[in-house]
């Protein structure tokens, strides 16, 4: 009896030991030594900012108009932590658990030794700016290219240890896009006049001119506003300010100085149109031999345009200094003496070539017809204008015939400059800014001062 009882209790003890399984913890992926433990797709597609803020697909509410703002100025995408290493845009999860990364952990100590842990699946990253241009991880974010879109995408995968219960974490396929802005104040990114004839021969230096966007602001300091576009003007010419870092349309009060007004319209959360109005010849004055005086603006004049939010706070500013004002004689052609007399009658003057263009008689389109021409400096390397601030009226504003209601022509305009070898006047094309000697009839434009 005793022996039977002993055998019976031993059997019960053995059965109890082999049927109670101890449950531990799943293996996890991590990019910060275990502070962030990733066991599902939501975590796999997560990011962490340098201040500790974390975002995952379930908590992500960023958008084009509500982007995530980085905590510090001057940060790059390398300052945003994620599972994708900074030296690649695509990685297999099996690479992440191996050297040099070792981006995994298991609180139960499972997964150690050869083949102790395995992983399948992959993770990829893409970053583009607001113009859909690809961006590298080490690029510092710029407000004028924001918001950026950071997209993470993963395939289905498993992280699995050889032993342990549970011994795996599963990841379903997924993707997420985060919209991100730098910590930077709103600013004007470009001042965009007509872009026609703004590339190839006509393109100015990259620090000043973007063929797709227009002129880059050269100064935000009021004492140096004269470095910005425009320095010349005429009635009903306009340009658009492209603004970065705002999420609402701003209000802009008109600015008037010296008989010239800058009026802002079509304000959006990314741009506003600036239209100049001032002294102009009326259609009845165009054909007249004695049109009478036209008001002369008081120049130079500095204009500061201020965009304000709904509370009246100044959010962004743009300044420029107008140094010359031009008056156009409509669409009819006249000989040089007639145009010269007309400009004198309205108390303006005939322009020199350098008032209109920075062309030079070299390179493309050069020849005897432009020998001796003196354009604005720095000079274009060809007999075409080069889009530059201070490069002359046409060099700044481009093909002026395309401005609605400005009443300019596509063709050439008389200047007071004479080619010494032929004793003929130079004319300048409003479309391309090239100069040539001429003897017949052409269009008229006058300048003050």
PDB file of N, CA and C in Angstrom, residues 274-318:
ATOM      1  N   UNK A 274       1.092  90.753 -56.207  1.00  0.00           N
ATOM      2  CA  UNK A 274       1.409  92.163 -55.993  1.00  0.00           C
ATOM      3  C   UNK A 274       1.303  92.882 -57.333  1.00  0.00           C
ATOM      4  N   UNK A 275       0.452  93.891 -57.419  1.00  0.00           N
ATOM      5  CA  UNK A 275       0.275  94.667 -58.650  1.00  0.00           C
ATOM      6  C   UNK A 275       0.693  96.108 -58.401  1.00  0.00           C
ATOM      7  N   UNK A 276       1.516  96.633 -59.313  1.00  0.00           N
ATOM      8  CA  UNK A 276       1.959  98.021 -59.227  1.00  0.00           C
ATOM      9  C   UNK A 276       1.068  98.897 -60.093  1.00  0.00           C
ATOM     10  N   UNK A 277       0.647 100.019 -59.568  1.00  0.00           N
ATOM     11  CA  UNK A 277      -0.084 101.014 -60.353  1.00  0.00           C
ATOM     12  C   UNK A 277       0.540 102.378 -60.097  1.00  0.00           C
ATOM     13  N   UNK A 278       0.544 103.191 -61.134  1.00  0.00           N
ATOM     14  CA  UNK A 278       1.147 104.506 -61.020  1.00  0.00           C
ATOM     15  C   UNK A 278       0.954 105.284 -62.303  1.00  0.00           C
ATOM     16  N   UNK A 279       1.746 106.323 -62.530  1.00  0.00           N
ATOM     17  CA  UNK A 279       1.597 107.150 -63.726  1.00  0.00           C
ATOM     18  C   UNK A 279       1.584 106.316 -65.002  1.00  0.00           C
ATOM     19  N   UNK A 280       0.659 106.669 -65.920  1.00  0.00           N
ATOM     20  CA  UNK A 280       0.483 105.892 -67.140  1.00  0.00           C
ATOM     21  C   UNK A 280      -0.070 106.805 -68.220  1.00  0.00           C
ATOM     22  N   UNK A 281       0.275 106.509 -69.467  1.00  0.00           N
ATOM     23  CA  UNK A 281      -0.297 107.249 -70.599  1.00  0.00           C
ATOM     24  C   UNK A 281      -1.649 106.655 -70.950  1.00  0.00           C
ATOM     25  N   UNK A 282      -2.642 107.511 -71.102  1.00  0.00           N
ATOM     26  CA  UNK A 282      -3.977 107.059 -71.489  1.00  0.00           C
ATOM     27  C   UNK A 282      -4.008 106.786 -72.993  1.00  0.00           C
ATOM     28  N   UNK A 283      -4.911 105.904 -73.443  1.00  0.00           N
ATOM     29  CA  UNK A 283      -4.974 105.586 -74.880  1.00  0.00           C
ATOM     30  C   UNK A 283      -5.088 106.814 -75.775  1.00  0.00           C
ATOM     31  N   UNK A 284      -5.769 107.863 -75.341  1.00  0.00           N
ATOM     32  CA  UNK A 284      -5.881 109.072 -76.161  1.00  0.00           C
ATOM     33  C   UNK A 284      -4.546 109.801 -76.286  1.00  0.00           C
ATOM     34  N   UNK A 285      -3.636 109.557 -75.353  1.00  0.00           N
ATOM     35  CA  UNK A 285      -2.327 110.206 -75.404  1.00  0.00           C
ATOM     36  C   UNK A 285      -1.338 109.462 -76.297  1.00  0.00           C
ATOM     37  N   UNK A 286      -1.595 108.190 -76.566  1.00  0.00           N
ATOM     38  CA  UNK A 286      -0.635 107.401 -77.337  1.00  0.00           C
ATOM     39  C   UNK A 286      -0.342 108.001 -78.713  1.00  0.00           C
ATOM     40  N   UNK A 287      -1.351 108.339 -79.510  1.00  0.00           N
ATOM     41  CA  UNK A 287      -1.049 108.836 -80.858  1.00  0.00           C
ATOM     42  C   UNK A 287      -0.740 110.335 -80.900  1.00  0.00           C
ATOM     43  N   UNK A 288      -0.955 111.049 -79.800  1.00  0.00           N
ATOM     44  CA  UNK A 288      -0.838 112.508 -79.818  1.00  0.00           C
ATOM     45  C   UNK A 288       0.615 112.952 -79.902  1.00  0.00           C
ATOM     46  N   UNK A 289       0.871 113.992 -80.700  1.00  0.00           N
ATOM     47  CA  UNK A 289       2.211 114.569 -80.767  1.00  0.00           C
ATOM     48  C   UNK A 289       2.510 115.410 -79.532  1.00  0.00           C
ATOM     49  N   UNK A 290       1.470 115.957 -78.924  1.00  0.00           N
ATOM     50  CA  UNK A 290       1.621 116.763 -77.717  1.00  0.00           C
ATOM     51  C   UNK A 290       0.696 116.210 -76.624  1.00  0.00           C
ATOM     52  N   UNK A 291       1.083 115.105 -76.030  1.00  0.00           N
ATOM     53  CA  UNK A 291       0.194 114.428 -75.073  1.00  0.00           C
ATOM     54  C   UNK A 291       0.047 115.171 -73.749  1.00  0.00           C
ATOM     55  N   UNK A 292       0.955 116.085 -73.451  1.00  0.00           N
ATOM     56  CA  UNK A 292       0.917 116.767 -72.165  1.00  0.00           C
ATOM     57  C   UNK A 292       1.660 115.984 -71.092  1.00  0.00           C
ATOM     58  N   UNK A 293       1.968 116.666 -70.017  1.00  0.00           N
ATOM     59  CA  UNK A 293       2.757 116.041 -68.956  1.00  0.00           C
ATOM     60  C   UNK A 293       2.012 114.876 -68.303  1.00  0.00           C
ATOM     61  N   UNK A 294       2.800 113.887 -67.907  1.00  0.00           N
ATOM     62  CA  UNK A 294       2.305 112.764 -67.102  1.00  0.00           C
ATOM     63  C   UNK A 294       3.009 112.836 -65.754  1.00  0.00           C
ATOM     64  N   UNK A 295       2.284 112.557 -64.703  1.00  0.00           N
ATOM     65  CA  UNK A 295       2.860 112.644 -63.361  1.00  0.00           C
ATOM     66  C   UNK A 295       4.167 111.865 -63.275  1.00  0.00           C
ATOM     67  N   UNK A 296       5.108 112.477 -62.594  1.00  0.00           N
ATOM     68  CA  UNK A 296       6.388 111.807 -62.370  1.00  0.00           C
ATOM     69  C   UNK A 296       6.448 111.375 -60.901  1.00  0.00           C
ATOM     70  N   UNK A 297       6.678 110.094 -60.654  1.00  0.00           N
ATOM     71  CA  UNK A 297       6.726 109.629 -59.265  1.00  0.00           C
ATOM     72  C   UNK A 297       7.966 110.163 -58.561  1.00  0.00           C
ATOM     73  N   UNK A 298       7.881 110.223 -57.253  1.00  0.00           N
ATOM     74  CA  UNK A 298       9.032 110.597 -56.443  1.00  0.00           C
ATOM     75  C   UNK A 298       9.838 109.332 -56.154  1.00  0.00           C
ATOM     76  N   UNK A 299      11.023 109.255 -56.742  1.00  0.00           N
ATOM     77  CA  UNK A 299      11.842 108.044 -56.642  1.00  0.00           C
ATOM     78  C   UNK A 299      13.254 108.397 -56.181  1.00  0.00           C
ATOM     79  N   UNK A 300      13.958 107.456 -55.526  1.00  0.00           N
ATOM     80  CA  UNK A 300      13.538 106.081 -55.216  1.00  0.00           C
ATOM     81  C   UNK A 300      12.570 106.017 -54.036  1.00  0.00           C
ATOM     82  N   UNK A 301      11.825 104.903 -53.982  1.00  0.00           N
ATOM     83  CA  UNK A 301      10.879 104.662 -52.899  1.00  0.00           C
ATOM     84  C   UNK A 301      11.002 103.209 -52.424  1.00  0.00           C
ATOM     85  N   UNK A 302      11.023 103.039 -51.101  1.00  0.00           N
ATOM     86  CA  UNK A 302      11.084 101.705 -50.502  1.00  0.00           C
ATOM     87  C   UNK A 302       9.671 101.257 -50.135  1.00  0.00           C
ATOM     88  N   UNK A 303       9.325 100.054 -50.556  1.00  0.00           N
ATOM     89  CA  UNK A 303       8.018  99.465 -50.249  1.00  0.00           C
ATOM     90  C   UNK A 303       8.229  98.261 -49.327  1.00  0.00           C
ATOM     91  N   UNK A 304       7.502  98.223 -48.226  1.00  0.00           N
ATOM     92  CA  UNK A 304       7.507  97.052 -47.351  1.00  0.00           C
ATOM     93  C   UNK A 304       6.092  96.499 -47.296  1.00  0.00           C
ATOM     94  N   UNK A 305       5.936  95.276 -47.759  1.00  0.00           N
ATOM     95  CA  UNK A 305       4.639  94.606 -47.788  1.00  0.00           C
ATOM     96  C   UNK A 305       4.554  93.688 -46.573  1.00  0.00           C
ATOM     97  N   UNK A 306       3.444  93.770 -45.845  1.00  0.00           N
ATOM     98  CA  UNK A 306       3.309  93.015 -44.595  1.00  0.00           C
ATOM     99  C   UNK A 306       2.067  92.135 -44.654  1.00  0.00           C
ATOM    100  N   UNK A 307       2.261  90.831 -44.492  1.00  0.00           N
ATOM    101  CA  UNK A 307       1.146  89.894 -44.412  1.00  0.00           C
ATOM    102  C   UNK A 307       0.786  89.631 -42.961  1.00  0.00           C
ATOM    103  N   UNK A 308      -0.491  89.786 -42.624  1.00  0.00           N
ATOM    104  CA  UNK A 308      -0.937  89.633 -41.235  1.00  0.00           C
ATOM    105  C   UNK A 308      -1.955  88.497 -41.110  1.00  0.00           C
ATOM    106  N   UNK A 309      -1.943  87.858 -39.944  1.00  0.00           N
ATOM    107  CA  UNK A 309      -2.905  86.787 -39.692  1.00  0.00           C
ATOM    108  C   UNK A 309      -4.244  87.377 -39.250  1.00  0.00           C
ATOM    109  N   UNK A 310      -5.179  86.502 -38.891  1.00  0.00           N
ATOM    110  CA  UNK A 310      -6.534  86.950 -38.549  1.00  0.00           C
ATOM    111  C   UNK A 310      -6.580  87.779 -37.270  1.00  0.00           C
ATOM    112  N   UNK A 311      -5.493  87.755 -36.489  1.00  0.00           N
ATOM    113  CA  UNK A 311      -5.429  88.556 -35.266  1.00  0.00           C
ATOM    114  C   UNK A 311      -4.675  89.863 -35.482  1.00  0.00           C
ATOM    115  N   UNK A 312      -4.243  90.108 -36.709  1.00  0.00           N
ATOM    116  CA  UNK A 312      -3.517  91.330 -37.007  1.00  0.00           C
ATOM    117  C   UNK A 312      -2.026  91.258 -36.757  1.00  0.00           C
ATOM    118  N   UNK A 313      -1.520  90.079 -36.421  1.00  0.00           N
ATOM    119  CA  UNK A 313      -0.085  89.924 -36.175  1.00  0.00           C
ATOM    120  C   UNK A 313       0.682  89.861 -37.493  1.00  0.00           C
ATOM    121  N   UNK A 314       1.803  90.562 -37.559  1.00  0.00           N
ATOM    122  CA  UNK A 314       2.652  90.511 -38.751  1.00  0.00           C
ATOM    123  C   UNK A 314       3.329  89.144 -38.820  1.00  0.00           C
ATOM    124  N   UNK A 315       3.081  88.411 -39.890  1.00  0.00           N
ATOM    125  CA  UNK A 315       3.610  87.054 -40.046  1.00  0.00           C
ATOM    126  C   UNK A 315       4.802  87.023 -40.996  1.00  0.00           C
ATOM    127  N   UNK A 316       4.725  87.779 -42.076  1.00  0.00           N
ATOM    128  CA  UNK A 316       5.796  87.760 -43.072  1.00  0.00           C
ATOM    129  C   UNK A 316       5.885  89.138 -43.721  1.00  0.00           C
ATOM    130  N   UNK A 317       7.116  89.520 -44.120  1.00  0.00           N
ATOM    131  CA  UNK A 317       7.341  90.813 -44.764  1.00  0.00           C
ATOM    132  C   UNK A 317       8.190  90.629 -46.021  1.00  0.00           C
ATOM    133  N   UNK A 318       7.967  91.521 -46.981  1.00  0.00           N
ATOM    134  CA  UNK A 318       8.814  91.558 -48.177  1.00  0.00           C
ATOM    135  C   UNK A 318       9.012  93.014 -48.573  1.00  0.00           C
TER     136      UNK A 318
END
